[in-house]
Amino acid sequence: MERLRQAVSFLGGFFPIRLLLLHLRRSLLLMLFWVLLFGLVGGWWLSQFGFQYLFCTPEYLERVQPLAYFFMGLAVGLFVMAFHIASYIFYSYRFSFLAALDRPLFRFSINNSVIPIAFYIFYSIQIYQQLQWNGASFLEVFLSIAAVLLGSIIMIAFVFFYFFSTIKTAIPSATEVAKKIETPLKALIKKDKKLDADERLVEVNRVHSYLKNFYSIRPTRSVRHYSEAVLLQTLQKHHLSAALFFVTIGLLLLSLGFLGDKELLMLPAGSSLVLLLTFAIMIAGAFYSWLKTWAFSIGLVLVLGLNYFSGLPRFVKTYAAFGLNYQEPPKSYTTSQFEALLTDSIASYDEAVMLEALDNWRAKFPKNKNPQLILVNSSGGGLRSTVWSFGIMQQLDEATSGAFMNQLFGVFGSSGGMIGAAYMRELHLEKALGATVDIYDPQHLAYIGKDVLNPVAFYLATNDVAIRLKTFSDGAYKYYQDRGFAFERQLNKNLNGAFHRRIGDYKDYEHSAMVPHLFLTPTIVQDGRRLLIASKPVSFLMRSGTTGSVPSSYQIDGLDFMRFFEKHDAPNLRFSTALRMSASFPYITPLVSLPTRPAIDIIDAGARDNEGFGLTIRFLHTFKDWIQTHTSGVTVVRLKANAIDEISIDTLSNKSLIENWIRPVGGVVNSYGNFQYFAKAQYLELSQEWLSFPLDFATFSLLTLEDQVSLSWHLTQNERETIAKEIQSKRIKTLTKRLQDRM
């Protein structure tokens, strides 16, 4: 028992333990940064979007390689140094014995390394597990972990020896120019005016030993014989260098944002996010140096003030739809404007144009036998849905010797599934136009599965969070480069420039039945309506079909993009932008703002209808007479890469107090996917009454278990292989044969 008391007494006065306890007790803000970093690496936060892979399997030059891990190590090393510097600013005045040591910041950092060392161990384990899961060899795992550690060691050593090696500041003060630079730097980090009196009087009793280095312990020395002014001067000798370090991190982030289009400077996205956290932790350190215990209260007021001013028209940051004309005055977004697009004459005209397209489709088949009309419903689900939709469509077309794409009239859906379907359509179009394209080349599946998240996260960290510096021209229009731009550029790069056309370019190809129609239906955030994006006006899809006393504002649940934004050059909208608007993951890709008054924002089509089933039924109902006369029926091919097709039930019976508090809202949010299933079942039941022709379904589901493949714009090699194997599985071949027989 006595030994236990002695051990507790020793640990209580051991500087590394004292700092750890001090952080846990007082450094809530610094601890928040570590919790965030641990959570991102461990998959506790944003794992469904694949953020864990940005840290554990980082990519540089489109490859997971030791150099990518080395850059991660450099970034983590900067973060660790920012943590040490901020901690030193926060707490050095509490431990005046540091003033008796040579290089006090260096000694402080060694003793402040409990949390960083724990993180490196945790990070190494996560890298090991992820690489092992991806089938990496022991040597590859070893080199990857070693690269992280080497990068961190180099960065930490560089920061110490360049910024903090001597008592001298990092900026020589011999010239007037240097003094002018030095003055604002001093203003960044405020120096303490006095020591912690209690600490100084009893410090030897409370902190009796410290780590001189990582392998030797030394007792602390009394500093009572030094004056307080001398001690403060010694402890604060690094404050100017800390300010210079702070400015350097900010300039580094700005530089990366400005030079991000250079492939060699496109660092792994995980390292960019760590750099952002590094800058944030230095801001917290500088803020605390001035406000001390008032930091939280005043910081909260500043955040609320910043939030208010960011909403003012002059400061609002918006994200454009590339190809649209934003110089044209915005169009009024009102019910009367919707009704003006849905007059009987306009709706009849648009229906007649679509009937011509249906006639052109029918003309491809023998007159003496009605063909089966094929439609596709492609679900959302990030890159896994993109790969799955493309792979299944490629397989179906090859198995039917091209009959599948020939009989396919339209594609409905959301998010990544529509990107996969669009790529298959693009290959089909290129071949029809005379290009030498092997539609069934397996390499296309590899192209469509390449990472898109890395450049998006890079732009988020280095560009969108702070200041967007770079612009680009698209014809006569100019736009800011943002993470939406990065998404489209990377997607086109992966697919060798496949999506280079404008949305209006497909009008004649679709109308002549050379390629199937693609109906993109992103959701309008402000009122939940669909934005109906097609190569030609589709006003007949704007109305739910209800009649009688239902107000027109309820009847009109969609907005025809082509007609509504005709004066804003709607046909010129980039096709890649239209796809991105339909696949706008919250926070990952920005919400596009359209030129309306009031402005409207666009989010993922899956927010309204993840499979496009509701709009499919509306299309069939609109043209039911033509379909009954000219076809043998309709087959809807469902490409499902999202959750398993059943209603999930929350089986957790014992609820905590917090869970009971959030349950009224959280339960509804968690059941959101079920709401779409219920609505789909109702549509299907009503369709039996509305439709007089045979309606069949062929369902191709990827997931047999939840979270089998991550919902992300980044897939690991293992996940890509899982999808590829499932496409070629016996189960899918059997389903393909059934559809082939039906056709």
XYZ file of C-alpha atoms in Angstrom:
743
model
C 0.000 0.000 0.000
C 2.859 2.318 0.853
C 4.441 1.659 -2.544
C 1.176 2.482 -4.227
C 0.995 5.805 -2.366
C 4.571 6.543 -3.338
C 3.835 5.737 -6.969
C 0.763 7.984 -6.944
C 2.756 10.748 -5.275
C 5.519 10.440 -7.860
C 3.128 10.480 -10.796
C 1.304 13.457 -9.322
C 4.496 15.483 -9.350
C 5.859 14.113 -12.645
C 5.716 16.866 -15.266
C 4.329 14.778 -18.193
C 1.474 13.515 -16.018
C 0.855 16.979 -14.586
C 0.560 18.427 -18.104
C -1.758 15.618 -19.181
C -4.059 16.226 -16.193
C -3.924 19.959 -16.824
C -5.014 19.450 -20.428
C -7.865 17.173 -19.384
C -8.981 19.668 -16.749
C -8.535 22.991 -18.531
C -7.635 22.544 -22.222
C -11.076 21.691 -23.543
C -10.423 23.475 -26.829
C -7.051 21.791 -27.432
C -8.547 18.436 -26.460
C -11.349 19.007 -28.962
C -8.794 19.131 -31.781
C -7.291 15.837 -30.635
C -10.701 14.195 -30.258
C -11.536 15.319 -33.793
C -8.261 13.941 -35.162
C -8.563 10.642 -33.275
C -12.156 10.350 -34.470
C -11.331 10.984 -38.133
C -8.466 8.489 -38.112
C -10.395 5.885 -36.134
C -13.548 6.192 -38.211
C -15.679 7.606 -35.377
C -16.519 10.733 -37.363
C -17.611 10.881 -41.028
C -16.649 7.254 -41.645
C -19.716 6.807 -43.867
C -18.204 9.381 -46.209
C -14.836 7.623 -46.279
C -12.843 10.264 -44.385
C -10.972 7.567 -42.458
C -9.399 6.397 -45.705
C -8.009 9.875 -46.356
C -5.751 9.331 -43.337
C -5.180 5.564 -43.297
C -4.854 4.943 -47.044
C -3.866 8.390 -48.388
C -3.257 8.879 -52.094
C -0.615 10.985 -53.780
C -0.487 11.127 -57.570
C -3.514 8.784 -57.524
C -1.630 6.018 -55.705
C -1.457 4.791 -52.124
C 2.303 4.885 -51.619
C 4.924 5.621 -48.930
C 5.341 9.166 -50.276
C 1.680 9.849 -49.439
C 2.291 8.629 -45.889
C 5.412 10.796 -45.709
C 3.316 13.890 -46.494
C 0.837 12.775 -43.852
C 3.733 12.555 -41.395
C 4.872 16.080 -42.265
C 1.373 17.440 -41.679
C 0.896 15.569 -38.399
C 4.324 16.820 -37.303
C 3.176 20.396 -37.884
C -0.001 19.710 -35.930
C 1.985 18.275 -33.016
C 4.255 21.331 -32.974
C 1.231 23.634 -33.053
C -0.149 21.720 -30.070
C 3.138 22.110 -28.183
C 3.393 25.825 -28.983
C -0.232 26.517 -28.047
C 0.190 24.529 -24.819
C 3.357 26.482 -24.020
C 1.516 29.766 -24.574
C -1.344 28.530 -22.397
C 0.605 27.122 -19.465
C 4.314 28.014 -19.382
C 3.657 30.808 -16.887
C 2.329 28.159 -14.462
C 5.646 26.287 -14.340
C 8.368 28.822 -13.682
C 10.983 26.095 -13.119
C 11.130 25.905 -16.934
C 13.009 29.194 -16.904
C 15.981 27.446 -15.257
C 16.263 24.979 -18.143
C 18.081 25.412 -21.415
C 15.658 25.527 -24.357
C 12.464 25.620 -22.216
C 10.074 25.087 -25.150
C 11.988 21.985 -26.223
C 11.888 20.526 -22.686
C 8.237 21.485 -22.337
C 7.396 19.736 -25.636
C 9.067 16.493 -24.590
C 6.990 16.425 -21.415
C 3.888 17.451 -23.362
C 4.123 14.444 -25.679
C 1.870 11.919 -23.927
C -1.101 12.627 -26.188
C 0.947 12.922 -29.437
C 2.731 9.614 -28.724
C -0.622 7.958 -28.000
C -1.885 9.310 -31.311
C 1.096 7.974 -33.280
C 0.548 4.527 -31.767
C -3.160 4.681 -32.546
C -2.523 5.980 -36.084
C 0.019 3.221 -36.767
C -2.480 0.578 -35.653
C -5.172 2.036 -37.906
C -2.786 2.116 -40.892
C -1.783 -1.483 -40.195
C -5.409 -2.636 -40.029
C -6.492 -0.785 -43.177
C -3.516 -1.929 -45.255
C -3.857 -5.507 -44.012
C -7.536 -5.420 -44.981
C -6.501 -4.221 -48.443
C -4.067 -7.104 -48.804
C -0.822 -5.146 -48.417
C 2.369 -7.044 -47.631
C 4.249 -6.688 -44.344
C 6.941 -4.657 -46.109
C 4.352 -2.229 -47.533
C 2.791 -1.778 -44.103
C 6.200 -1.253 -42.478
C 7.298 1.312 -45.077
C 4.003 3.199 -44.774
C 4.170 3.511 -40.986
C 7.884 4.325 -41.158
C 7.156 7.079 -43.709
C 4.645 8.703 -41.341
C 7.113 8.636 -38.449
C 9.983 9.859 -40.615
C 7.922 12.748 -41.980
C 6.906 13.799 -38.473
C 10.444 13.580 -37.111
C 11.780 15.708 -39.961
C 9.035 18.317 -39.598
C 9.286 18.560 -35.804
C 13.064 18.834 -36.006
C 12.829 21.496 -38.714
C 10.350 23.609 -36.728
C 12.435 23.385 -33.569
C 15.727 24.214 -35.174
C 14.483 26.879 -37.587
C 11.969 28.716 -35.414
C 12.941 27.930 -31.840
C 16.599 26.882 -31.712
C 17.950 29.941 -29.861
C 16.833 32.817 -27.701
C 17.058 35.038 -30.752
C 13.953 35.619 -32.765
C 13.585 34.080 -36.193
C 13.627 37.548 -37.772
C 16.836 39.575 -37.472
C 16.088 43.016 -36.020
C 19.076 44.866 -37.450
C 17.123 46.695 -40.121
C 14.166 49.024 -40.108
C 12.276 46.675 -42.424
C 12.767 43.805 -40.006
C 11.490 45.932 -37.135
C 8.382 46.836 -39.122
C 7.733 43.136 -39.738
C 8.459 42.279 -36.118
C 5.904 44.722 -34.674
C 2.724 43.118 -36.068
C 4.094 39.651 -35.285
C 4.453 40.619 -31.637
C 0.814 41.665 -31.645
C -0.325 38.157 -32.570
C 0.823 36.448 -29.366
C 0.411 38.453 -26.181
C 2.965 37.890 -23.426
C 1.907 37.168 -19.851
C 2.523 40.000 -17.414
C 3.001 37.825 -14.345
C 3.680 34.277 -13.250
C 1.281 32.022 -11.406
C 2.222 33.042 -7.859
C 1.028 29.845 -6.208
C 2.916 27.691 -8.680
C 6.099 29.615 -8.060
C 5.946 29.239 -4.278
C 5.165 25.509 -4.138
C 6.299 24.344 -7.564
C 9.039 22.030 -6.271
C 6.523 20.249 -4.085
C 3.995 19.949 -6.891
C 6.266 19.246 -9.897
C 9.347 17.495 -8.626
C 10.680 15.906 -11.825
C 10.566 16.184 -15.570
C 11.857 14.446 -18.688
C 15.066 15.994 -19.925
C 14.706 13.838 -23.013
C 12.727 10.724 -23.806
C 14.950 8.451 -21.733
C 16.149 10.420 -18.687
C 14.356 12.002 -15.724
C 15.677 15.052 -13.888
C 14.509 16.785 -10.679
C 13.180 20.321 -10.980
C 15.215 23.232 -9.616
C 13.944 26.005 -7.411
C 13.790 29.424 -9.062
C 12.828 31.513 -6.006
C 16.102 33.379 -6.178
C 15.256 34.759 -9.644
C 13.149 37.854 -10.068
C 9.756 37.474 -11.709
C 10.794 39.758 -14.560
C 13.786 37.554 -15.417
C 11.669 34.402 -15.310
C 8.972 35.898 -17.539
C 11.530 37.151 -20.035
C 13.069 33.685 -20.281
C 9.760 31.832 -20.596
C 8.475 34.207 -23.270
C 11.551 34.336 -25.454
C 9.825 32.135 -28.067
C 6.577 34.109 -28.408
C 7.736 36.037 -31.470
C 8.865 32.832 -33.145
C 5.466 31.316 -32.319
C 3.785 34.242 -34.093
C 6.013 33.735 -37.137
C 5.155 30.014 -37.115
C 1.460 30.938 -37.016
C 1.798 33.234 -40.037
C 3.819 30.605 -41.913
C 1.058 28.008 -41.517
C -1.514 30.490 -42.813
C 0.615 31.350 -45.838
C 1.199 27.651 -46.507
C -2.539 26.992 -46.627
C -3.126 29.973 -48.925
C -0.287 28.889 -51.210
C -1.623 25.349 -51.472
C -5.057 26.717 -52.294
C -3.623 28.929 -55.026
C -1.346 26.246 -56.489
C -3.708 23.315 -55.967
C -4.167 22.730 -59.692
C -0.511 21.659 -59.927
C -0.576 17.881 -59.714
C 2.671 17.598 -57.746
C 1.344 20.043 -55.129
C -1.965 18.229 -54.740
C -1.095 16.791 -51.342
C -3.064 13.903 -49.841
C -6.384 15.297 -48.658
C -5.793 13.973 -45.144
C -2.669 16.110 -44.837
C -4.612 19.177 -46.021
C -7.215 18.626 -43.320
C -4.496 18.248 -40.692
C -2.964 21.529 -41.895
C -6.356 23.183 -41.445
C -6.544 21.854 -37.884
C -2.977 23.109 -37.318
C -3.946 26.618 -38.361
C -7.049 26.452 -36.163
C -5.059 25.362 -33.113
C -2.616 28.259 -33.610
C -5.555 30.681 -33.832
C -6.821 29.244 -30.554
C -3.378 29.765 -28.986
C -3.122 33.374 -30.121
C -6.697 34.065 -29.038
C -6.105 32.613 -25.577
C -2.883 34.571 -25.118
C -4.914 37.771 -25.252
C -8.133 36.804 -23.498
C -7.188 34.018 -21.070
C -10.332 32.970 -19.123
C -12.483 35.279 -21.263
C -11.482 33.399 -24.405
C -14.532 31.125 -24.542
C -17.126 33.832 -23.849
C -15.666 36.390 -26.223
C -14.959 33.678 -28.783
C -18.617 32.650 -28.699
C -19.675 36.267 -29.276
C -17.243 36.571 -32.193
C -18.520 33.331 -33.753
C -22.106 34.548 -33.496
C -21.090 37.906 -34.960
C -19.209 36.244 -37.807
C -22.228 34.047 -38.467
C -24.450 37.139 -38.671
C -22.203 39.078 -41.041
C -21.609 36.011 -43.234
C -25.328 36.047 -43.988
C -25.342 39.621 -45.274
C -25.571 39.894 -49.080
C -22.114 41.438 -49.382
C -20.429 38.570 -47.545
C -22.462 35.548 -48.642
C -20.296 32.875 -50.248
C -22.174 31.185 -53.095
C -21.271 28.352 -55.429
C -22.138 28.571 -59.094
C -23.513 26.158 -61.661
C -20.831 26.253 -64.350
C -22.190 27.311 -67.715
C -25.082 29.418 -66.407
C -25.200 33.150 -66.941
C -25.186 34.884 -63.550
C -24.930 38.358 -65.072
C -28.562 38.128 -66.159
C -30.943 39.498 -63.494
C -32.175 36.712 -61.194
C -35.592 35.258 -61.891
C -38.384 35.555 -59.351
C -38.917 32.207 -57.601
C -42.669 32.283 -56.944
C -45.707 30.088 -57.495
C -46.958 32.400 -60.236
C -43.722 31.833 -62.166
C -44.179 28.055 -61.806
C -47.735 28.269 -63.103
C -46.535 30.285 -66.100
C -44.399 27.297 -67.121
C -47.286 24.885 -66.813
C -50.004 26.244 -69.058
C -51.940 23.696 -71.091
C -50.236 24.777 -74.297
C -46.711 24.485 -72.874
C -47.334 21.111 -71.238
C -49.002 19.775 -74.391
C -46.118 20.965 -76.542
C -43.495 19.322 -74.321
C -45.507 16.101 -74.234
C -45.737 16.129 -78.029
C -41.968 16.510 -78.327
C -41.439 13.569 -75.973
C -43.960 11.516 -77.957
C -41.861 12.161 -81.069
C -38.843 10.810 -79.204
C -40.854 7.733 -78.183
C -41.902 7.227 -81.815
C -38.253 7.443 -82.882
C -37.391 4.836 -80.250
C -40.203 2.554 -81.479
C -39.035 2.907 -85.090
C -35.844 0.990 -84.220
C -37.820 -2.269 -83.830
C -39.896 -4.452 -86.202
C -43.434 -3.186 -86.793
C -45.038 -6.606 -86.371
C -43.889 -7.089 -82.752
C -44.057 -4.559 -79.958
C -40.815 -4.277 -77.961
C -40.401 -4.109 -74.206
C -39.750 -0.553 -73.003
C -36.772 -0.509 -70.631
C -36.284 2.137 -67.967
C -33.537 2.283 -65.344
C -33.792 3.397 -61.733
C -30.293 3.977 -60.385
C -29.936 4.584 -56.664
C -27.587 6.977 -54.933
C -24.701 5.857 -52.780
C -21.524 7.707 -53.717
C -18.795 6.031 -55.722
C -20.011 2.538 -54.874
C -23.257 3.351 -56.687
C -21.339 4.860 -59.614
C -19.283 1.697 -60.066
C -22.245 -0.619 -59.491
C -24.590 1.129 -61.922
C -21.979 1.307 -64.654
C -20.810 -2.265 -64.102
C -24.305 -3.771 -64.200
C -25.331 -1.769 -67.267
C -22.115 -2.805 -69.000
C -22.774 -6.441 -68.100
C -26.414 -6.320 -69.240
C -25.514 -4.737 -72.562
C -22.746 -7.230 -73.247
C -24.937 -10.216 -72.280
C -27.702 -9.032 -74.642
C -25.302 -8.141 -77.484
C -26.223 -4.471 -77.276
C -30.000 -4.987 -77.004
C -30.171 -3.549 -73.498
C -28.887 -0.071 -74.404
C -30.896 -0.190 -77.640
C -34.167 -0.803 -75.749
C -33.371 1.534 -72.880
C -35.372 4.744 -73.217
C -34.786 6.639 -69.976
C -32.754 6.687 -66.784
C -34.054 8.066 -63.473
C -32.265 8.128 -60.132
C -29.882 10.108 -58.000
C -26.324 10.806 -56.963
C -23.519 8.442 -57.917
C -25.797 6.001 -59.715
C -26.629 8.596 -62.340
C -22.921 9.283 -62.903
C -22.316 5.588 -63.605
C -25.301 5.426 -65.970
C -24.165 8.633 -67.691
C -20.709 7.166 -68.328
C -22.203 4.058 -69.919
C -24.400 6.266 -72.081
C -21.400 8.396 -73.054
C -19.435 5.365 -74.252
C -22.466 4.229 -76.218
C -22.768 7.682 -77.806
C -19.095 7.867 -78.730
C -19.328 4.495 -80.461
C -22.485 5.552 -82.297
C -20.684 8.690 -83.508
C -17.924 6.586 -85.028
C -15.255 6.562 -82.316
C -13.204 3.430 -81.752
C -14.514 2.477 -78.329
C -14.708 -0.939 -76.725
C -17.719 -0.424 -74.481
C -17.112 -3.717 -72.689
C -13.448 -3.169 -71.874
C -12.987 -3.984 -68.125
C -10.695 -0.971 -67.874
C -13.743 1.309 -67.897
C -14.800 -0.140 -64.539
C -11.364 0.726 -63.179
C -11.637 4.287 -64.507
C -15.062 4.910 -62.962
C -13.873 3.580 -59.592
C -10.965 5.992 -59.187
C -10.861 8.336 -56.223
C -12.715 11.656 -56.409
C -12.720 12.603 -52.718
C -9.026 13.484 -52.394
C -9.043 16.696 -54.513
C -12.444 17.679 -53.087
C -11.179 17.447 -49.510
C -7.975 19.232 -50.534
C -9.946 22.189 -51.924
C -12.200 22.164 -48.870
C -9.201 22.529 -46.537
C -7.067 24.924 -48.563
C -9.601 26.954 -50.504
C -13.280 26.854 -49.594
C -12.988 27.223 -45.824
C -10.994 30.440 -46.133
C -10.692 32.578 -49.264
C -11.239 31.444 -52.838
C -8.414 33.053 -54.753
C -8.529 31.473 -58.200
C -11.074 31.882 -60.959
C -11.530 30.246 -64.341
C -13.340 31.148 -67.526
C -16.006 29.043 -69.174
C -16.796 30.664 -72.469
C -18.027 34.180 -71.746
C -18.534 33.500 -68.045
C -16.134 33.507 -65.102
C -16.419 31.471 -61.892
C -14.455 30.748 -58.740
C -12.571 27.507 -58.466
C -14.068 25.587 -55.557
C -14.402 21.983 -54.457
C -17.230 21.537 -56.965
C -14.772 22.518 -59.679
C -12.266 20.043 -58.202
C -14.891 17.283 -58.238
C -15.763 17.794 -61.890
C -12.155 18.149 -62.999
C -11.091 14.961 -61.227
C -14.104 13.021 -62.497
C -13.364 14.047 -66.074
C -9.697 13.249 -65.612
C -10.547 9.760 -64.343
C -12.810 9.173 -67.348
C -10.468 10.676 -69.952
C -12.655 13.748 -70.496
C -15.901 11.820 -71.070
C -18.218 14.512 -69.658
C -17.088 17.406 -71.829
C -20.482 18.231 -73.326
C -23.209 20.684 -72.318
C -26.622 19.516 -71.188
C -28.213 20.904 -74.355
C -25.802 18.961 -76.581
C -27.720 15.733 -75.894
C -31.053 17.022 -77.173
C -30.801 15.684 -80.721
C -29.038 12.469 -79.679
C -31.820 11.659 -77.220
C -34.627 12.786 -79.491
C -33.447 10.550 -82.320
C -33.156 7.614 -79.876
C -29.432 7.329 -80.488
C -28.970 7.292 -76.713
C -31.421 6.999 -73.795
C -32.798 10.057 -72.018
C -31.234 11.023 -68.702
C -33.476 12.783 -66.177
C -31.485 14.493 -63.410
C -33.596 15.602 -60.451
C -31.618 17.329 -57.678
C -33.626 18.711 -54.768
C -34.254 22.401 -54.059
C -33.310 22.971 -50.418
C -35.705 25.863 -49.785
C -38.965 24.025 -50.548
C -38.150 20.384 -51.393
C -39.207 20.584 -55.042
C -37.387 18.657 -57.731
C -35.233 20.575 -60.199
C -35.948 18.736 -63.458
C -32.784 18.845 -65.568
C -33.019 17.266 -69.012
C -31.741 18.082 -72.471
C -35.116 19.563 -73.382
C -38.083 21.019 -71.467
C -40.123 18.475 -69.468
C -42.826 20.683 -67.954
C -45.284 17.757 -67.925
C -43.251 16.248 -65.059
C -43.659 19.344 -62.866
C -47.163 18.506 -61.679
C -48.166 15.702 -59.348
C -51.349 15.096 -61.367
C -53.711 15.996 -58.566
C -56.788 18.027 -59.361
C -59.704 19.639 -57.588
C -59.270 21.786 -54.514
C -55.584 21.111 -53.948
C -53.694 24.445 -54.182
C -51.434 24.754 -57.192
C -48.411 25.342 -54.929
C -48.898 21.735 -53.748
C -49.600 20.372 -57.201
C -46.381 21.754 -58.659
C -43.632 19.760 -56.977
C -40.970 20.213 -59.646
C -39.292 22.964 -61.644
C -38.420 22.617 -65.327
C -34.793 23.777 -65.499
C -34.678 24.402 -69.250
C -37.682 26.700 -69.365
C -37.205 28.446 -66.025
C -33.567 29.392 -66.690
C -33.896 29.922 -70.438
C -32.580 33.504 -70.215
C -29.652 32.324 -68.084
C -28.339 30.104 -70.887
C -29.719 26.851 -69.450
C -28.652 24.607 -72.394
C -25.055 25.762 -71.804
C -24.934 24.151 -68.344
C -21.986 21.787 -68.133
C -23.163 18.191 -68.117
C -20.596 17.432 -65.416
C -22.108 20.227 -63.300
C -25.606 18.822 -63.772
C -24.362 15.431 -62.589
C -22.662 17.048 -59.592
C -25.834 18.938 -58.671
C -27.684 15.621 -58.640
C -24.933 14.127 -56.464
C -24.328 16.895 -53.930
C -23.331 15.147 -50.724
C -23.955 17.588 -47.840
C -20.721 19.410 -46.945
C -18.573 17.227 -49.259
C -19.515 19.018 -52.456
C -20.958 22.539 -52.157
C -24.624 23.360 -52.596
C -25.006 25.122 -55.929
C -26.886 28.440 -55.782
C -29.020 29.301 -58.793
C -29.802 32.827 -60.119
C -33.218 33.329 -58.559
C -34.789 35.827 -56.178
C -34.763 34.634 -53.432
C -31.754 32.456 -54.207
C -32.291 28.695 -54.153
C -29.719 26.033 -53.290
C -29.481 22.557 -54.771
C -28.793 19.322 -52.891
C -28.569 15.625 -53.782
C -31.524 14.126 -55.666
C -31.595 11.346 -53.079
C -32.966 13.784 -50.517
C -36.303 13.558 -52.363
C -36.259 10.212 -54.175
C -33.134 8.091 -53.973
C -34.085 5.760 -56.831
C -36.161 8.059 -59.021
C -39.121 5.696 -58.690
C -41.753 8.382 -58.107
C -40.808 10.275 -61.255
C -40.683 7.012 -63.222
C -44.303 6.293 -62.325
C -45.272 9.865 -63.263
C -43.575 9.465 -66.665
C -45.359 6.150 -67.286
C -48.688 7.644 -66.263
C -48.219 10.619 -68.600
C -47.569 8.394 -71.627
C -49.633 5.356 -70.601
C -51.790 5.375 -73.750
C -48.790 5.429 -76.070
C -47.022 2.721 -74.057
C -50.082 0.455 -74.100
C -50.371 0.782 -77.874
C -46.720 0.622 -78.946
C -44.997 -1.680 -76.443
C -45.458 -5.103 -74.898
C -45.012 -3.585 -71.444
C -42.399 -1.894 -69.306
C -39.498 -3.317 -67.343
C -37.888 -1.096 -64.738
C -34.306 -2.186 -64.045
C -33.472 -1.194 -60.475
C -29.769 -0.708 -59.798
C -29.506 -0.578 -56.018
C -26.187 0.110 -54.378
C -27.647 1.657 -51.241
C -29.068 -0.073 -48.166
C -30.669 -3.514 -48.297
C -34.274 -3.352 -49.518
C -36.125 -3.805 -46.258
C -37.482 -1.636 -43.466
C -34.989 -1.283 -40.636
C -36.294 -1.349 -37.059
C -34.546 0.197 -34.091
C -34.281 -2.706 -31.633
C -32.413 -0.883 -28.867
C -34.714 -1.152 -25.841
C -32.643 0.524 -23.129
C -32.329 4.225 -23.840
C -29.994 6.573 -22.031
C -31.148 9.992 -20.849
C -29.489 11.765 -23.800
C -30.911 9.230 -26.256
C -34.395 9.875 -24.892
C -33.880 13.607 -25.348
C -32.800 13.355 -28.977
C -35.099 10.482 -29.882
C -38.075 12.584 -31.105
C -35.880 14.199 -33.777
C -33.180 11.555 -34.179
C -35.702 8.764 -34.651
C -37.386 10.630 -37.492
C -34.022 11.358 -39.155
C -32.942 7.718 -38.836
C -36.232 6.598 -40.363
C -35.877 8.934 -43.350
C -34.903 6.112 -45.697
C -37.939 4.125 -44.560
C -40.205 7.040 -45.532
C -39.018 6.691 -49.126
C -39.719 2.935 -49.057
C -43.261 3.580 -47.786
C -43.849 6.199 -50.488
C -42.492 3.831 -53.135
C -44.861 1.083 -51.989
C -47.780 3.502 -52.267
C -46.719 4.578 -55.773
C -46.529 0.938 -56.796
C -49.980 0.152 -55.449
C -51.541 3.152 -57.161
C -49.779 2.312 -60.422
C -51.763 -0.925 -60.607
C -54.895 1.210 -60.927
C -53.419 3.870 -63.210
C -51.529 1.692 -65.682
C -53.156 -0.856 -67.991
C -49.963 -2.396 -69.400
C -47.633 -4.977 -67.782
C -45.104 -3.402 -65.417
C -42.240 -5.604 -64.233
C -39.121 -5.012 -62.181
C -35.623 -6.450 -62.358
C -33.627 -5.602 -59.226
C -29.842 -5.765 -59.019
C -28.706 -5.097 -55.441
C -25.107 -4.741 -54.377
C -25.410 -4.764 -50.599
C -26.459 -7.879 -48.751
C -25.408 -6.319 -45.452
C -25.397 -2.698 -44.279
C -22.118 -0.804 -44.683
C -20.553 -3.567 -46.779
C -19.036 -0.842 -48.938
C -18.597 2.719 -47.680
C -20.833 5.567 -48.798
C -18.086 7.796 -50.121
C -16.401 9.290 -53.154
C -13.381 7.175 -52.255
C -13.273 3.381 -52.451
C -10.419 1.268 -51.183
C -8.850 -1.291 -53.476
C -10.578 -3.980 -51.453
C -13.985 -2.319 -51.914
C -13.474 -1.897 -55.660
C -12.594 -5.577 -55.937
C -15.652 -6.520 -53.867
C -17.948 -4.671 -56.289
C -16.193 -6.088 -59.375
C -16.519 -9.649 -58.057
C -20.194 -9.127 -57.239
C -20.891 -7.865 -60.766
C -19.463 -11.126 -62.118
C -21.108 -13.300 -59.464
C -23.427 -16.194 -60.180
C -26.298 -14.313 -58.532
C -25.980 -11.384 -60.946
C -25.561 -13.670 -63.961
C -28.807 -15.423 -63.033
C -30.647 -12.107 -62.750
C -29.148 -11.013 -66.081
C -30.440 -14.177 -67.779
C -33.943 -13.556 -66.438
C -33.965 -10.016 -67.793
C -32.574 -11.217 -71.115
C -35.414 -13.739 -71.441
C -37.958 -11.036 -70.616
C -36.583 -8.724 -73.308
